[in-house]
Amino acid sequence: MSLPASLHVLSSLAPLMTRSTVHVALLCALSLSTPLAMGARRAPATGRIEGQVLLSTALTNRRPRFRIYADPGPGARPPATAGTEMRNVVLYVQRAPVPDGAPAPHGSVPQRDEQFMPHVLPVFRGATVEFPNDDDVYHNVFSLSSAKQFDLGRYPKGQSKSVLFDKSGAVQVFCHIHSDMSAVVLVLDNPFFAIPMENGRYVIDGVPPGDYTVVGWHERIKPVTGTVHVVAGEAAKLDFNIPIPPPAEDARL
Amino acid sequence: MSPSTPVRAVLALLLGAALSSRAEAQGGLLFQGVTDLELWKTDSASGLVARNNGHPGIAARADVWSAFEPIRNLVFFAEGTVQAGPLRDQRADGKFVKQAAVRYSPSDAITIEAGKLRPIVGTFASRQLSFRNPLVGTPDGYATSYPYGGRIDGSAGIVDYRAGVVSLPLYRPGYVPDPGSAMRPAVGFGITPVVGVRFGMSATKGAYLNDELGYAMPAGKDWRDYRQSIVAADAQVSWGYFEGHAELAHSVYDIEKRTPIKGLLYYLEPKYTLTPRLFIAGRYERNDYPFILPVNTNFWVANRVVFQDVELGAGYRVGATTLLKAGVRADHWAPNDNPQAPHANGYSLAVQWSQTYDFLDLVTRKQ
């Protein structure tokens, strides 16, 4: 039995979450997957989309975590860490039917080592996302994006505040105190999305049969699209070369 | 070695590193900045807030910095400012290097920097860029001349520290002679008993005159024999949508044939965020500056100039990288006997548009 895409995403984020957060998120994802999974027991009514993502070097240059001015005290120097841009890519299906009775999903974006982790979180519209502070310094999470505006104020380690994302779009999230901290909550119209693994492989499971446009999204590129035909019980292949857009007639590279 | 020599050396290293990183298409390079456009209307008499003889004026400022990390935890960085218009901190050519240094940060407990550095005493430097400063104006006690030297700082648990040897005192142009370069120690420490509350202290002692004042030095004395001592305290409190800062500095200056003259300055600065976009802020400042002018070996002018000023303002975040601020500031000067010191009260109205940039993001965005 294949896993739905949202469960793939949450499982991949598990190392970044606290144990309780993972439990809540997995329970929500499992409940979301129930109608699809029950259908799969009777007959494979859905298919999956899978493929390989290739990034260009333009997106993989490392930036120093550096503040020209920093407040004195704990947290003055952000720790140097090397991230991978592959985990900031999202593949999602456009205009796919939403499963009936899908419960509102949850997500979590902790602030840890003065970073939002993960930097990119795709969620199904209607998701409530927690922003727990795991650092020994204050953070002040806010967004001015048209899809969602909020300012959670300053709160210390151990506290968390949540935001309901009820409108689709890319919501850029920042910290008032640490200007180099940023994240993107990508609010999507359906639960069929995935974040590639470190090696670029991705799987979007539980997709109803049909013809779809799949979008390769990264915050610093124009979305790359490809078309795919999903057949029940089969895997449709679709690779992405980012940020170089594939020719319109030949999306299957 | 002239002070500009190490700056050139650091800039050359930075440039070389940047070029090598481009060749390899790899390495940690950062290139950011903030641009401010300001509209002013002030009175024409105040020594603190008057601009452009009281006529409405426009000023622009660009603050740009770059950092390169050739190996993990070792960063070469430089910051420069270009400005035009009736700004208060108006240098002769409108452009200057604020910082140019190398930073090594093996851990939270130790960070070592050498080059042209931000001040060790006081904390406003960390908030002086328009995107951190909640008001258009800055505290008059904030020293905009950054020294050369070396510093070490870090934090462990609830305690943080900084210490170094720097080339300049803290000073305000016009109140004491422009200082010569003379190395002096500076130290500071802080304690954060709970997250969101920090108390700090800092101190420095060293020469505050310059070598062109030999005509006013008694026989057997050198300009370096006259010292400035500063002890400063600072506090920061934040909770929810409130943020507050306060600083206080007590200074003592050696004066020929007189007891040392003392100064005191402090400010309080609350800020409250009303909505995701809108915040309000204020600052009350009181300065008691020594005014010192060595005239000859027998006579030095040494008075105190006292004034207060208040600024109230509001900020509106147009976007994540764009900030619009407006403010009104008024000052009140105590009467004094020194005809060379300004003592007229005044006001200013100001609007500031700030835009921050990450130049590498601009290059790579939406390819």
XYZ file of C-alpha atoms in Angstrom, chain A residues 4-215:
212
model
C -0.303 9.553 0.611
C 1.900 12.510 -0.211
C 1.195 14.426 2.968
C 2.416 11.477 5.040
C 5.577 11.313 2.976
C 6.188 14.972 3.756
C 5.529 14.633 7.449
C 7.681 11.534 7.727
C 10.531 13.329 6.040
C 10.160 16.208 8.483
C 10.125 13.955 11.533
C 13.780 14.555 12.469
C 12.997 18.252 12.690
C 10.012 17.892 14.980
C 9.603 17.203 18.626
C 8.209 13.793 19.511
C 4.791 15.130 20.444
C 4.652 17.237 17.302
C 5.427 14.206 15.185
C 2.689 12.195 16.895
C 0.092 14.870 16.301
C 1.190 15.445 12.741
C 1.287 11.748 11.879
C -2.132 11.160 13.407
C -3.548 13.967 11.326
C -1.844 12.713 8.210
C -3.062 9.162 8.828
C -6.601 10.359 9.340
C -6.267 12.381 6.171
C -5.089 9.281 4.327
C -7.864 6.991 5.531
C -10.339 7.332 2.642
C -7.581 6.878 0.124
C -6.054 3.960 1.973
C -9.406 2.155 2.346
C -9.990 2.536 -1.321
C -6.575 1.081 -1.987
C -7.461 -2.126 -0.100
C -10.375 -2.825 -2.385
C -8.616 -1.937 -5.600
C -5.808 0.396 -6.564
C -8.017 3.392 -7.362
C -5.121 5.804 -7.368
C -1.723 6.053 -8.916
C 1.449 7.871 -8.071
C 3.812 10.354 -9.616
C 7.498 9.888 -9.111
C 10.699 11.183 -10.560
C 14.015 12.864 -10.094
C 14.797 16.516 -9.372
C 18.044 18.029 -10.582
C 19.166 21.418 -9.245
C 21.501 23.827 -10.977
C 24.456 25.285 -9.110
C 22.779 28.705 -9.020
C 20.589 27.449 -6.213
C 23.187 25.539 -4.285
C 25.742 28.227 -3.441
C 26.312 28.332 0.259
C 25.714 31.660 2.056
C 27.536 32.496 5.262
C 25.246 32.939 8.234
C 26.522 36.366 9.108
C 25.081 39.436 10.807
C 26.850 42.717 10.243
C 25.289 43.956 13.495
C 23.962 41.753 16.227
C 22.584 42.461 19.648
C 25.037 41.561 22.377
C 24.186 38.510 24.398
C 23.090 34.969 23.693
C 22.161 34.443 20.083
C 24.416 37.194 18.772
C 26.132 34.819 16.381
C 23.972 32.485 14.342
C 25.568 29.047 14.094
C 27.127 28.249 10.753
C 25.182 25.465 9.138
C 25.100 24.138 5.632
C 21.647 23.400 4.308
C 20.599 21.639 1.167
C 18.448 23.403 -1.348
C 16.920 20.126 -2.444
C 14.788 20.158 0.699
C 13.493 23.594 -0.285
C 11.923 22.288 -3.482
C 8.250 21.358 -3.568
C 6.532 19.287 -6.239
C 2.780 19.661 -6.249
C -0.127 18.670 -8.451
C -2.295 21.444 -9.829
C -6.071 21.235 -9.910
C -6.393 17.761 -8.444
C -9.654 16.727 -6.774
C -9.609 17.063 -3.016
C -10.545 13.854 -1.169
C -13.889 14.130 0.593
C -13.820 14.504 4.347
C -10.158 15.338 4.522
C -9.515 16.659 8.046
C -7.590 19.831 8.574
C -3.912 18.907 8.618
C -1.258 20.245 10.957
C 2.337 21.270 10.486
C 5.169 22.617 12.550
C 8.009 25.053 11.892
C 10.236 25.173 14.963
C 12.784 27.935 15.412
C 15.997 26.116 16.207
C 19.598 27.390 16.063
C 18.094 30.660 14.845
C 16.643 29.073 11.771
C 13.165 28.050 10.780
C 13.238 24.314 10.325
C 12.252 23.369 7.748
C 12.828 26.444 5.612
C 10.002 25.386 3.305
C 6.838 23.705 4.529
C 4.134 22.733 2.045
C 0.695 22.332 3.597
C -2.801 21.599 2.428
C -5.094 24.628 2.649
C -6.769 24.767 6.039
C -3.691 23.557 7.872
C -2.785 24.866 11.281
C 0.955 25.323 11.639
C 2.709 25.571 14.981
C 5.735 27.831 15.419
C 7.462 26.576 18.589
C 10.530 28.424 19.840
C 13.274 25.894 20.642
C 16.027 28.508 21.058
C 17.329 30.194 24.189
C 16.560 33.595 22.665
C 13.391 35.391 21.740
C 11.884 35.085 18.309
C 9.077 37.097 16.732
C 7.486 35.280 13.826
C 5.556 37.364 11.335
C 4.409 37.478 7.743
C 3.212 40.230 5.455
C 2.286 37.963 2.556
C -1.035 38.464 0.844
C -1.988 34.844 1.489
C -1.606 35.338 5.231
C -0.598 38.231 7.442
C 0.247 37.644 11.067
C 2.582 38.782 13.820
C 2.970 36.343 16.691
C 4.899 38.736 18.926
C 7.926 37.780 20.974
C 7.921 34.556 22.900
C 10.654 32.537 24.579
C 11.849 28.963 24.484
C 9.222 26.379 25.232
C 6.331 28.448 23.959
C 4.538 28.006 20.681
C 1.928 29.869 18.710
C -0.058 28.623 15.774
C -1.453 30.073 12.581
C -4.304 28.826 10.435
C -3.446 28.941 6.744
C -6.816 29.099 5.018
C -5.820 30.673 1.718
C -3.546 29.121 -0.853
C -0.296 30.822 -1.814
C 3.288 31.250 -0.720
C 3.502 32.765 2.739
C 6.910 34.199 3.516
C 7.693 34.035 7.200
C 10.327 36.115 8.982
C 11.596 36.936 12.451
C 11.524 40.574 13.550
C 14.601 40.077 15.704
C 16.821 38.016 13.397
C 16.554 39.401 9.900
C 18.427 36.475 8.365
C 15.734 34.010 9.462
C 13.113 33.190 6.879
C 10.783 30.408 5.895
C 8.059 29.793 3.375
C 4.769 28.078 4.115
C 3.476 26.986 0.738
C -0.285 26.618 1.083
C -1.664 24.297 -1.597
C -5.139 23.515 -2.836
C -4.839 19.729 -2.475
C -2.818 17.207 -0.464
C -0.860 15.899 -3.450
C 2.615 17.294 -2.991
C 6.087 16.158 -2.016
C 9.497 17.385 -0.998
C 12.328 15.523 -2.738
C 14.760 13.463 -0.737
C 18.398 14.537 -0.522
C 19.175 12.566 -3.685
C 16.400 14.307 -5.603
C 13.933 11.404 -5.698
C 10.312 12.265 -5.022
C 7.010 10.419 -4.856
C 3.500 11.857 -4.802
C 1.209 9.015 -3.887
C -2.528 8.479 -3.805
C -3.261 10.612 -6.852
C -6.637 9.967 -8.535
C -6.309 8.860 -12.168
C -6.258 11.652 -14.704
C -4.149 14.156 -16.551
C -2.359 16.674 -14.360
C 0.111 19.481 -14.397
C 2.837 19.052 -11.811
C 4.702 22.114 -10.587
